[in-house]
mmCIF file of C-alpha atoms in Angstrom:
data_model
loop_
_atom_site.group_PDB
_atom_site.id
_atom_site.type_symbol
_atom_site.label_atom_id
_atom_site.label_comp_id
_atom_site.label_asym_id
_atom_site.label_seq_id
_atom_site.Cartn_x
_atom_site.Cartn_y
_atom_site.Cartn_z
ATOM 1 C CA MET A 1 57.004 151.330 185.579
ATOM 2 C CA GLU A 2 54.943 148.126 185.142
ATOM 3 C CA HIS A 3 52.248 146.805 187.412
ATOM 4 C CA ASP A 4 50.385 143.548 187.629
ATOM 5 C CA SER A 5 47.013 145.249 187.460
ATOM 6 C CA LYS A 6 45.618 147.359 184.635
ATOM 7 C CA ALA A 7 47.894 149.899 182.950
ATOM 8 C CA SER A 8 48.429 152.956 185.094
ATOM 9 C CA ALA A 9 47.479 156.508 184.200
ATOM 10 C CA CYS A 10 49.470 159.622 184.965
ATOM 11 C CA LEU A 11 48.393 161.821 187.846
ATOM 12 C CA VAL A 12 49.386 165.306 188.906
ATOM 13 C CA ARG A 13 48.643 167.120 192.142
ATOM 14 C CA PHE A 14 49.053 170.849 192.643
ATOM 15 C CA PHE A 15 49.600 172.673 195.921
ATOM 16 C CA ILE A 16 47.559 175.855 195.543
ATOM 17 C CA THR A 17 47.426 178.405 198.353
ATOM 18 C CA LEU A 18 44.267 180.475 198.015
ATOM 19 C CA PRO A 19 44.319 184.298 198.000
ATOM 20 C CA GLU A 20 42.390 184.301 201.286
ATOM 21 C CA PRO A 21 41.525 181.533 203.761
ATOM 22 C CA LEU A 22 38.240 179.666 203.564
ATOM 23 C CA ALA A 23 36.399 178.567 206.711
ATOM 24 C CA ILE A 24 36.589 174.878 205.819
ATOM 25 C CA PRO A 25 37.714 172.113 208.225
ATOM 26 C CA ASP A 26 41.333 171.061 207.953
ATOM 27 C CA GLY A 27 41.588 167.962 205.787
ATOM 28 C CA TYR A 28 38.166 168.423 204.186
ATOM 29 C CA VAL A 29 37.927 166.390 200.957
ATOM 30 C CA TRP A 30 35.894 167.180 197.868
ATOM 31 C CA HIS A 31 35.869 164.767 194.940
ATOM 32 C CA ARG A 32 34.119 165.210 191.632
ATOM 33 C CA ALA A 33 34.097 162.858 188.670
ATOM 34 C CA PHE A 34 33.090 164.318 185.333
ATOM 35 C CA GLU A 35 30.676 162.781 182.865
ATOM 36 C CA HIS A 36 32.398 160.185 180.755
ATOM 37 C CA ASP A 37 31.551 158.543 177.472
ATOM 38 C CA PRO A 38 32.423 154.823 177.880
ATOM 39 C CA SER A 39 32.915 154.513 174.111
ATOM 40 C CA VAL A 40 35.858 156.922 174.279
ATOM 41 C CA ASP A 41 39.186 155.222 174.886
ATOM 42 C CA SER A 42 40.252 157.370 177.827
ATOM 43 C CA MET A 43 39.867 157.369 181.570
ATOM 44 C CA GLN A 44 37.138 159.311 183.300
ATOM 45 C CA GLN A 45 38.382 162.739 184.344
ATOM 46 C CA PHE A 46 38.086 163.789 187.975
ATOM 47 C CA VAL A 47 39.335 166.392 190.431
ATOM 48 C CA ASN A 48 40.086 165.619 194.055
ATOM 49 C CA LEU A 49 40.471 168.558 196.440
ATOM 50 C CA VAL A 50 41.927 168.360 199.942
ATOM 51 C CA PHE A 51 41.775 171.578 201.989
ATOM 52 C CA ILE A 52 44.714 172.100 204.338
ATOM 53 C CA GLN A 53 44.586 174.850 206.959
ATOM 54 C CA SER A 54 47.785 176.302 208.398
ATOM 55 C CA ASP A 55 49.016 179.291 210.357
ATOM 56 C CA GLY A 56 51.895 181.449 209.278
ATOM 57 C CA MET A 57 53.166 184.966 208.861
ATOM 58 C CA SER A 58 50.244 187.367 208.820
ATOM 59 C CA ARG A 59 49.522 189.303 205.641
ATOM 60 C CA GLN A 60 49.377 192.366 207.869
ATOM 61 C CA GLN A 61 52.817 191.786 209.354
ATOM 62 C CA GLY A 62 54.721 193.301 206.452
ATOM 63 C CA ALA A 63 52.340 196.263 206.177
ATOM 64 C CA LEU A 64 52.581 197.031 209.893
ATOM 65 C CA SER A 65 56.374 196.695 209.847
ATOM 66 C CA ALA A 66 56.527 199.182 206.941
ATOM 67 C CA THR A 67 54.279 201.580 208.880
ATOM 68 C CA PHE A 68 56.611 201.595 211.883
ATOM 69 C CA GLU A 69 59.655 201.932 209.624
ATOM 70 C CA ALA A 70 58.126 205.050 208.053
ATOM 71 C CA LEU A 71 57.361 206.375 211.529
ATOM 72 C CA HIS A 72 60.946 205.932 212.675
ATOM 73 C CA ARG A 73 62.334 207.489 209.472
ATOM 74 C CA VAL A 74 60.147 210.572 209.855
ATOM 75 C CA THR A 75 60.815 211.080 213.564
ATOM 76 C CA GLY A 76 64.456 210.099 213.349
ATOM 77 C CA GLU A 77 64.069 208.039 216.478
ATOM 78 C CA PRO A 78 65.520 204.535 216.696
ATOM 79 C CA LYS A 79 63.199 201.638 217.271
ATOM 80 C CA LYS A 80 62.470 201.087 220.959
ATOM 81 C CA ASP A 81 62.440 197.726 222.635
ATOM 82 C CA ASP A 82 58.828 198.154 223.721
ATOM 83 C CA THR A 83 57.604 198.953 220.205
ATOM 84 C CA PHE A 84 54.855 196.600 219.049
ATOM 85 C CA ASP A 85 56.446 193.594 217.357
ATOM 86 C CA ALA A 86 54.627 192.802 214.111
ATOM 87 C CA SER A 87 56.132 189.311 214.111
ATOM 88 C CA ASP A 88 53.638 188.431 216.840
ATOM 89 C CA LEU A 89 50.874 188.581 214.240
ATOM 90 C CA THR A 90 49.893 185.304 212.633
ATOM 91 C CA GLY A 91 47.414 184.567 209.890
ATOM 92 C CA GLN A 92 45.492 181.595 208.567
ATOM 93 C CA TYR A 93 46.127 180.140 205.127
ATOM 94 C CA THR A 94 44.167 177.628 203.084
ATOM 95 C CA THR A 95 46.119 175.423 200.693
ATOM 96 C CA VAL A 96 44.293 173.091 198.347
ATOM 97 C CA ILE A 97 45.933 169.871 197.221
ATOM 98 C CA ALA A 98 44.232 169.425 193.869
ATOM 99 C CA THR A 99 44.713 166.083 192.134
ATOM 100 C CA THR A 100 43.615 165.140 188.636
ATOM 101 C CA LEU A 101 44.674 163.171 185.563
ATOM 102 C CA ASP A 102 47.797 164.458 183.859
ATOM 103 C CA ASP A 103 46.276 164.086 180.409
ATOM 104 C CA ARG A 104 47.516 167.231 178.753
ATOM 105 C CA ILE A 105 48.211 167.133 175.021
ATOM 106 C CA PRO A 106 51.161 169.344 173.968
ATOM 107 C CA GLU A 107 49.770 169.726 170.461
ATOM 108 C CA SER A 108 46.547 171.136 171.907
ATOM 109 C CA GLU A 109 48.412 173.592 174.143
ATOM 110 C CA ASN A 110 50.087 175.155 171.124
ATOM 111 C CA GLN A 111 46.708 176.320 169.812
ATOM 112 C CA TRP A 112 46.324 178.850 172.614
ATOM 113 C CA THR A 113 48.142 182.134 173.208
ATOM 114 C CA CYS A 114 47.782 182.037 176.995
ATOM 115 C CA PRO A 115 47.876 178.842 179.096
ATOM 116 C CA GLN A 116 44.825 179.893 181.117
ATOM 117 C CA ASP A 117 42.765 179.877 177.904
ATOM 118 C CA ILE A 118 43.238 176.132 177.362
ATOM 119 C CA PRO A 119 39.896 174.380 178.027
ATOM 120 C CA ALA A 120 39.719 172.566 181.354
ATOM 121 C CA GLU A 121 39.196 169.204 179.670
ATOM 122 C CA HIS A 122 42.626 169.570 178.041
ATOM 123 C CA ASP A 123 44.614 171.154 180.884
ATOM 124 C CA PRO A 124 44.987 169.640 184.373
ATOM 125 C CA PHE A 125 45.747 172.878 186.187
ATOM 126 C CA ASN A 126 42.876 174.805 184.599
ATOM 127 C CA ARG A 127 40.608 171.872 185.430
ATOM 128 C CA CYS A 128 41.640 172.049 189.080
ATOM 129 C CA MET A 129 41.256 175.825 189.248
ATOM 130 C CA GLU A 130 37.827 175.582 187.636
ATOM 131 C CA GLU A 131 36.704 173.039 190.227
ATOM 132 C CA ILE A 132 38.126 175.095 193.129
ATOM 133 C CA ALA A 133 36.217 178.106 191.835
ATOM 134 C CA ARG A 134 33.061 176.033 191.358
ATOM 135 C CA PHE A 135 33.328 174.618 194.896
ATOM 136 C CA THR A 136 33.945 178.086 196.370
ATOM 137 C CA ARG A 137 30.938 179.519 194.541
ATOM 138 C CA THR A 138 28.806 176.689 195.907
ATOM 139 C CA TYR A 139 30.161 177.162 199.441
ATOM 140 C CA ARG A 140 29.657 180.923 199.191
ATOM 141 C CA ALA A 141 26.033 180.615 198.099
ATOM 142 C CA ALA A 142 25.152 177.829 200.548
ATOM 143 C CA LEU A 143 26.591 179.589 203.612
ATOM 144 C CA GLU A 144 26.272 183.179 202.344
ATOM 145 C CA ALA A 145 29.980 183.641 202.973
ATOM 146 C CA PRO A 146 31.436 186.922 201.624
ATOM 147 C CA CYS A 147 34.602 185.320 200.264
ATOM 148 C CA LEU A 148 36.625 185.724 197.097
ATOM 149 C CA VAL A 149 36.372 183.150 194.331
ATOM 150 C CA PRO A 150 39.933 181.983 193.522
ATOM 151 C CA THR A 151 41.015 182.499 189.923
ATOM 152 C CA TYR A 152 44.113 181.738 187.879
ATOM 153 C CA GLU A 153 45.251 185.345 188.207
ATOM 154 C CA LYS A 154 44.831 185.392 192.012
ATOM 155 C CA VAL A 155 46.955 182.360 192.914
ATOM 156 C CA GLY A 156 50.637 181.641 192.544
ATOM 157 C CA PRO A 157 52.558 182.729 190.598
ATOM 158 C CA PHE A 158 54.587 179.732 191.838
ATOM 159 C CA VAL A 159 52.671 176.460 192.233
ATOM 160 C CA PRO A 160 54.474 173.273 193.360
ATOM 161 C CA TYR A 161 53.309 169.984 191.910
ATOM 162 C CA HIS A 162 53.963 166.230 192.036
ATOM 163 C CA THR A 163 53.433 163.639 189.346
ATOM 164 C CA GLY A 164 52.604 160.004 189.886
ATOM 165 C CA ASP A 165 50.798 156.893 188.742
ATOM 166 C CA LEU A 166 47.143 156.057 189.159
ATOM 167 C CA ILE A 167 46.943 152.301 189.613
ATOM 168 C CA PRO A 168 43.545 150.611 189.365
ATOM 169 C CA VAL A 169 43.409 147.722 191.856
ATOM 170 C CA GLU A 170 41.123 144.784 191.031
ATOM 171 C CA SER A 171 38.343 144.001 193.467
ATOM 172 C CA GLY A 172 38.265 140.619 195.162
ATOM 173 C CA ASP A 173 35.504 139.267 192.946
ATOM 174 C CA GLY A 174 37.185 140.315 189.724
ATOM 175 C CA GLY A 175 34.810 143.193 189.091
ATOM 176 C CA GLU A 176 35.590 146.859 188.564
ATOM 177 C CA PRO A 177 38.426 148.385 190.586
ATOM 178 C CA GLY A 178 37.274 149.088 194.108
ATOM 179 C CA PHE A 179 39.954 151.714 194.859
ATOM 180 C CA ARG A 180 43.084 153.210 193.428
ATOM 181 C CA VAL A 181 46.557 153.747 194.796
ATOM 182 C CA SER A 182 48.771 156.665 193.800
ATOM 183 C CA GLU A 183 52.546 156.445 193.791
ATOM 184 C CA TRP A 184 53.941 159.977 193.898
ATOM 185 C CA GLN A 185 57.272 160.926 192.445
ATOM 186 C CA ASP A 186 59.269 164.128 192.476
ATOM 187 C CA GLY A 187 57.675 167.137 190.809
ATOM 188 C CA GLY A 188 58.629 170.736 190.423
ATOM 189 C CA VAL A 189 57.289 174.264 190.540
ATOM 190 C CA MET A 190 55.037 175.680 187.824
ATOM 191 C CA LEU A 191 55.251 179.388 186.994
ATOM 192 C CA LEU A 192 51.847 180.804 186.125
ATOM 193 C CA ASP A 193 51.427 183.230 183.245
ATOM 194 C CA HIS A 194 50.610 186.400 185.146
ATOM 195 C CA ALA A 195 52.460 189.196 186.916
ATOM 196 C CA ASN A 196 50.073 189.495 189.828
ATOM 197 C CA ILE A 197 52.661 189.793 192.572
ATOM 198 C CA SER A 198 51.138 192.115 195.157
ATOM 199 C CA ASP A 199 54.498 192.794 196.833
ATOM 200 C CA PHE A 200 55.577 194.881 193.843
ATOM 201 C CA PRO A 201 53.879 197.840 192.103
ATOM 202 C CA ALA A 202 51.896 197.109 188.964
ATOM 203 C CA GLY A 203 52.300 200.496 187.293
ATOM 204 C CA SER A 204 55.105 202.652 185.964
ATOM 205 C CA GLU A 205 57.126 204.932 188.200
ATOM 206 C CA ILE A 206 56.318 208.652 187.975
ATOM 207 C CA LYS A 207 59.044 210.598 186.178
ATOM 208 C CA VAL A 208 59.823 214.299 186.248
ATOM 209 C CA GLU A 209 58.302 214.806 182.810
ATOM 210 C CA ASP A 210 55.016 213.301 184.044
ATOM 211 C CA SER A 211 54.271 216.141 186.481
ATOM 212 C CA GLY A 212 52.251 218.170 183.964
ATOM 213 C CA ARG A 213 50.338 215.080 182.935
ATOM 214 C CA ILE A 214 49.478 214.279 186.556
ATOM 215 C CA ASP A 215 48.272 217.853 187.131
ATOM 216 C CA HIS A 216 46.097 217.719 183.997
ATOM 217 C CA TYR A 217 44.424 214.462 184.965
ATOM 218 C CA MET A 218 43.945 215.636 188.551
ATOM 219 C CA ASP A 219 42.117 218.681 187.232
ATOM 220 C CA MET A 220 39.924 216.418 185.096
ATOM 221 C CA LEU A 221 39.207 214.184 188.093
ATOM 222 C CA ILE A 222 38.240 217.065 190.368
ATOM 223 C CA LYS A 223 35.882 218.449 187.727
ATOM 224 C CA GLY A 224 34.336 215.025 187.127
ATOM 225 C CA ASN A 225 35.277 215.095 183.461
ATOM 226 C CA PRO A 226 33.790 211.991 181.780
ATOM 227 C CA LEU A 227 36.829 211.681 179.527
ATOM 228 C CA PHE A 228 38.811 210.992 182.705
ATOM 229 C CA LEU A 229 36.168 208.672 184.110
ATOM 230 C CA TRP A 230 36.057 206.512 180.985
ATOM 231 C CA ARG A 231 39.796 205.978 181.217
ATOM 232 C CA GLU A 232 39.495 205.078 184.889
ATOM 233 C CA ARG A 233 36.784 202.492 184.185
ATOM 234 C CA PHE A 234 38.910 201.061 181.369
ATOM 235 C CA VAL A 235 41.902 200.639 183.701
ATOM 236 C CA GLU A 236 39.585 198.961 186.220
ATOM 237 C CA ALA A 237 38.412 196.557 183.512
ATOM 238 C CA ARG A 238 42.005 195.616 182.717
ATOM 239 C CA THR A 239 42.706 195.190 186.434
ATOM 240 C CA ALA A 240 39.710 192.886 186.785
ATOM 241 C CA LEU A 241 40.989 190.739 183.919
ATOM 242 C CA TYR A 242 44.745 190.653 184.440
ATOM 243 C CA ARG A 243 45.109 190.939 188.222
ATOM 244 C CA GLU A 244 41.858 189.580 189.629
ATOM 245 C CA GLY A 245 40.683 187.103 187.015
ATOM 246 C CA LYS A 246 37.134 188.449 187.270
ATOM 247 C CA TYR A 247 36.046 187.988 183.692
ATOM 248 C CA GLY A 248 32.420 189.060 184.122
ATOM 249 C CA THR A 249 33.491 192.210 185.950
ATOM 250 C CA ALA A 250 35.972 192.952 183.173
ATOM 251 C CA VAL A 251 33.175 192.789 180.596
ATOM 252 C CA THR A 252 30.783 195.026 182.538
ATOM 253 C CA LEU A 253 33.505 197.564 183.288
ATOM 254 C CA SER A 254 34.611 197.559 179.642
ATOM 255 C CA ASN A 255 31.102 198.393 178.567
ATOM 256 C CA THR A 256 30.750 201.016 181.302
ATOM 257 C CA ALA A 257 33.995 202.589 180.111
ATOM 258 C CA SER A 258 32.769 202.666 176.518
ATOM 259 C CA GLU A 259 29.408 204.189 177.500
ATOM 260 C CA VAL A 260 31.104 206.899 179.568
ATOM 261 C CA LEU A 261 33.479 207.560 176.677
ATOM 262 C CA LEU A 262 30.746 207.818 174.043
ATOM 263 C CA ASP A 263 28.364 209.970 176.068
ATOM 264 C CA GLY A 264 31.171 212.152 177.419
ATOM 265 C CA LEU A 265 32.589 212.741 173.949
ATOM 266 C CA LEU A 266 29.155 213.379 172.463
ATOM 267 C CA ALA A 267 28.371 215.948 175.150
ATOM 268 C CA VAL A 268 31.625 217.824 174.518
ATOM 269 C CA LEU A 269 30.998 217.801 170.774
ATOM 270 C CA TYR A 270 27.518 219.274 171.229
ATOM 271 C CA TRP A 271 28.940 221.864 173.633
ATOM 272 C CA GLU A 272 31.527 222.975 171.102
ATOM 273 C CA SER A 273 28.911 222.916 168.347
ATOM 274 C CA GLY A 274 27.004 225.592 170.248
ATOM 275 C CA LYS A 275 23.943 223.459 170.933
ATOM 276 C CA LYS A 276 21.841 224.460 173.925
ATOM 277 C CA PRO A 277 21.682 221.729 176.580
ATOM 278 C CA GLU A 278 17.886 221.493 176.487
ATOM 279 C CA GLU A 279 17.918 221.109 172.687
ATOM 280 C CA VAL A 280 19.766 217.792 172.763
ATOM 281 C CA ALA A 281 18.953 216.494 176.244
ATOM 282 C CA ASP A 282 16.555 213.880 174.912
ATOM 283 C CA VAL A 283 19.361 212.390 172.806
ATOM 284 C CA PHE A 284 21.010 211.198 176.049
ATOM 285 C CA SER A 285 17.947 209.344 177.346
ATOM 286 C CA GLU A 286 18.730 206.076 179.096
ATOM 287 C CA GLY A 287 18.590 202.993 176.915
ATOM 288 C CA ARG A 288 19.308 204.860 173.684
ATOM 289 C CA LEU A 289 23.058 204.380 173.475
ATOM 290 C CA ALA A 290 22.878 202.208 170.369
ATOM 291 C CA ARG A 291 20.702 204.814 168.688
ATOM 292 C CA ARG A 292 23.165 207.573 169.599
ATOM 293 C CA VAL A 293 26.037 205.571 168.178
ATOM 294 C CA LYS A 294 24.269 204.878 164.878
ATOM 295 C CA SER A 295 23.053 208.405 164.194
ATOM 296 C CA ASN A 296 24.584 211.211 166.244
ATOM 297 C CA PHE A 297 28.242 210.276 165.923
ATOM 298 C CA SER A 298 27.996 209.811 162.193
ATOM 299 C CA GLU A 299 26.418 213.246 161.919
ATOM 300 C CA LEU A 300 29.147 214.956 163.942
ATOM 301 C CA LEU A 301 32.311 212.986 163.142
ATOM 302 C CA GLY A 302 31.553 211.153 159.930
ATOM 303 C CA GLY A 303 32.883 207.665 159.381
ATOM 304 C CA THR A 304 31.189 204.288 159.786
ATOM 305 C CA TRP A 305 29.039 203.857 162.894
ATOM 306 C CA THR A 306 26.847 200.922 161.904
ATOM 307 C CA LEU A 307 26.331 198.156 164.467
ATOM 308 C CA ASP A 308 26.429 195.284 161.983
ATOM 309 C CA GLY A 309 29.184 194.021 159.740
ATOM 310 C CA ALA A 310 32.869 194.659 160.353
ATOM 311 C CA GLY A 311 34.801 197.540 161.845
ATOM 312 C CA PRO A 312 35.558 198.804 165.369
ATOM 313 C CA VAL A 313 32.008 200.006 166.108
ATOM 314 C CA ALA A 314 30.305 196.758 165.081
ATOM 315 C CA ASN A 315 33.006 194.758 166.856
ATOM 316 C CA TRP A 316 32.375 196.715 170.056
ATOM 317 C CA PHE A 317 28.607 196.268 169.758
ATOM 318 C CA HIS A 318 28.819 192.470 169.492
ATOM 319 C CA ASN A 319 31.832 191.687 171.703
ATOM 320 C CA CYS A 320 31.228 194.214 174.443
ATOM 321 C CA TYR A 321 27.785 195.853 174.460
ATOM 322 C CA ARG A 322 25.728 192.708 173.787
ATOM 323 C CA LEU A 323 28.016 190.482 175.863
ATOM 324 C CA ARG A 324 27.560 192.807 178.836
ATOM 325 C CA HIS A 325 23.798 192.409 178.421
ATOM 326 C CA ARG A 326 24.180 188.624 178.734
ATOM 327 C CA VAL A 327 26.411 188.973 181.796
ATOM 328 C CA VAL A 328 24.165 191.439 183.621
ATOM 329 C CA HIS A 329 20.722 190.221 182.657
ATOM 330 C CA SER A 330 21.264 186.486 182.153
ATOM 331 C CA GLY A 331 23.966 185.803 184.732
ATOM 332 C CA TYR A 332 26.313 184.558 182.006
ATOM 333 C CA SER A 333 29.901 183.851 183.072
ATOM 334 C CA PRO A 334 32.193 184.817 180.188
ATOM 335 C CA THR A 335 35.494 183.141 179.456
ATOM 336 C CA ARG A 336 38.837 184.898 179.727
ATOM 337 C CA LEU A 337 38.974 185.075 175.938
ATOM 338 C CA GLU A 338 35.571 186.782 175.813
ATOM 339 C CA ALA A 339 36.643 189.252 178.495
ATOM 340 C CA GLN A 340 39.837 189.974 176.562
ATOM 341 C CA ALA A 341 37.840 190.486 173.370
ATOM 342 C CA SER A 342 35.557 192.902 175.217
ATOM 343 C CA ILE A 343 38.488 194.976 176.458
ATOM 344 C CA ASP A 344 40.141 194.913 173.027
ATOM 345 C CA ALA A 345 36.879 196.029 171.408
ATOM 346 C CA THR A 346 36.541 198.931 173.844
ATOM 347 C CA HIS A 347 40.116 200.014 173.167
ATOM 348 C CA SER A 348 39.603 199.802 169.390
ATOM 349 C CA LEU A 349 36.413 201.839 169.711
ATOM 350 C CA SER A 350 38.273 204.553 171.629
ATOM 351 C CA MET A 351 41.003 204.652 168.981
ATOM 352 C CA TYR A 352 38.366 205.004 166.281
ATOM 353 C CA CYS A 353 36.738 207.864 168.196
ATOM 354 C CA TRP A 354 40.084 209.654 168.466
ATOM 355 C CA ASP A 355 40.893 209.079 164.796
ATOM 356 C CA ARG A 356 37.546 210.518 163.723
ATOM 357 C CA LEU A 357 37.967 213.424 166.115
ATOM 358 C CA VAL A 358 41.420 214.228 164.742
ATOM 359 C CA ALA A 359 39.994 214.089 161.236
ATOM 360 C CA LYS A 360 37.519 216.798 162.323
ATOM 361 C CA ARG A 361 40.047 218.873 164.259
ATOM 362 C CA LYS A 362 39.227 222.084 162.375
ATOM 363 C CA LYS A 363 35.569 221.650 163.317
ATOM 364 C CA PHE A 364 36.237 220.691 166.958
ATOM 365 C CA PRO A 365 39.651 222.147 167.875
ATOM 366 C CA ARG A 366 38.750 222.649 171.559
ATOM 367 C CA THR A 367 37.649 219.064 172.002
ATOM 368 C CA VAL A 368 40.735 217.844 170.177
ATOM 369 C CA LEU A 369 43.045 219.834 172.445
ATOM 370 C CA MET A 370 41.243 218.639 175.588
ATOM 371 C CA VAL A 371 41.234 214.994 174.552
ATOM 372 C CA ILE A 372 44.108 214.445 172.120
ATOM 373 C CA ALA A 373 46.287 217.425 173.071
ATOM 374 C CA GLU A 374 49.362 218.596 171.224
ATOM 375 C CA GLU A 375 51.266 215.464 172.212
ATOM 376 C CA GLY A 376 48.686 213.174 170.616
ATOM 377 C CA LEU A 377 48.494 215.267 167.461
ATOM 378 C CA ARG A 378 52.253 215.201 167.053
ATOM 379 C CA LYS A 379 52.269 211.404 167.433
ATOM 380 C CA ARG A 380 49.748 211.238 164.596
ATOM 381 C CA ASN A 381 51.640 213.827 162.515
ATOM 382 C CA LYS A 382 48.560 216.082 162.670
ATOM 383 C CA TRP A 383 50.046 219.057 164.527
ATOM 384 C CA CYS A 384 49.181 221.347 161.629
ATOM 385 C CA HIS A 385 49.344 225.103 161.064
ATOM 386 C CA PHE A 386 45.676 225.521 161.961
ATOM 387 C CA MET A 387 46.070 223.833 165.346
ATOM 388 C CA ARG A 388 49.263 225.722 166.134
ATOM 389 C CA SER A 389 47.584 229.038 165.357
ATOM 390 C CA PHE A 390 44.462 228.127 167.321
ATOM 391 C CA THR A 391 46.522 227.102 170.342
ATOM 392 C CA ARG A 392 48.543 230.312 170.178
ATOM 393 C CA ASP A 393 45.846 232.875 169.362
ATOM 394 C CA VAL A 394 42.463 231.562 170.532
ATOM 395 C CA ALA A 395 42.967 229.123 173.409
ATOM 396 C CA PRO A 396 44.710 231.550 175.814
ATOM 397 C CA VAL A 397 41.903 234.151 175.696
ATOM 398 C CA GLU A 398 38.943 231.810 176.220
ATOM 399 C CA PRO A 399 37.556 230.633 179.575
ATOM 400 C CA SER A 400 38.395 227.126 180.794
ATOM 401 C CA TRP A 401 37.037 224.612 178.312
ATOM 402 C CA LEU A 402 36.930 221.908 180.961
ATOM 403 C CA GLU A 403 34.779 224.060 183.246
ATOM 404 C CA ALA A 404 32.532 225.273 180.443
ATOM 405 C CA SER A 405 31.923 221.802 178.990
ATOM 406 C CA HIS A 406 31.347 220.383 182.467
ATOM 407 C CA ALA A 407 28.750 223.056 183.243
ATOM 408 C CA TRP A 408 27.055 222.415 179.871
ATOM 409 C CA ARG A 409 26.891 218.697 180.632
ATOM 410 C CA ASN A 410 25.343 219.313 184.055
ATOM 411 C CA ASP A 411 22.730 221.607 182.516
ATOM 412 C CA MET A 412 21.954 218.999 179.879
ATOM 413 C CA TYR A 413 21.358 216.268 182.448
ATOM 414 C CA ASP A 414 19.258 218.642 184.549
ATOM 415 C CA ALA A 415 17.113 219.281 181.488
ATOM 416 C CA LEU A 416 16.925 215.560 180.772
ATOM 417 C CA LEU A 417 15.802 214.704 184.312
ATOM 418 C CA SER A 418 13.297 217.519 184.447
ATOM 419 C CA GLY A 419 11.825 216.531 181.090
ATOM 420 C CA SER A 420 12.158 220.037 179.697
#
């Protein structure tokens, strides 16, 4: 399409419904132009946000309808005419019409594994989401509003869009364009790269063969076993990244998971080694995790536990432990890639711990059976004669290892807190 004025630029506008409504007037407009280098042969990037408020089906309507359905199924009574009608419930929704330049470069997109990792300056949608998040953070701080900050993973997964032309219109005196007119054409619907659909379960369905596994983990949970708690924190870190888009939270939870894992494993190893709780209590002093990793684990499990160089331990120290310090103490907001690297580093560290533990299974058979179990040993082809004999002859006649190690850990922390 040709115009009499300057050459047009491509525009795109997205219709993004936020995960929860914001208390912003209907039709409120926010416009931000980004810094631009005039020597660069490209138009100045901008994002224009228009907040549209609407009423619709309440988010609680489906939940309340399911509640009454369960009630009727249990009682066997048909629904009565005077039963509360959930369709009477309405809810407020905030949809943002986010407009920006459609200046994406396909060659640049191919450099990234996930579309949400493309820098905002190269991706229109990420640019709009970044500005919506920035505006919400500003609004939240200014009005002290306890609202969620929208993220890529919390919107969609279907986002309608229109494309059009941005036409600079000359001012009357021949100067710079005084305003611009957009001509919108048909668009489509963009599918975001996440599976965060709250209407469907995110996990796997429990099978008959999982019953023993559920019972085992329930026992660990009730006893407060740290080797359960580390796994729980790790799942929460993944949830923060993949379902909530909270990258800073994902980093802090990854590091929390790794600290719980390391200290929990170290405590069980000292318990099985026959150490008295008060003898090693000082090892677990707060702020000495790095020291524990460098010295105590190498002593007990062998392997490489240095914090510099390459390897899973050093990778964890730089991509998780130190990054968490920046997030917590400097207010740093990590990128999705940094959060992913933190989670990957924590997972690699856990695998290294298990590999070293399996390598020392004859020295720590109780810990191996509590943590790795027969199933894990078989997967690693390490279900050897020694472990079979130990499981058959020794394990059945000893008191609960979970209870004994848990009591030892409590005594150790009591000794640590008392300074004895």
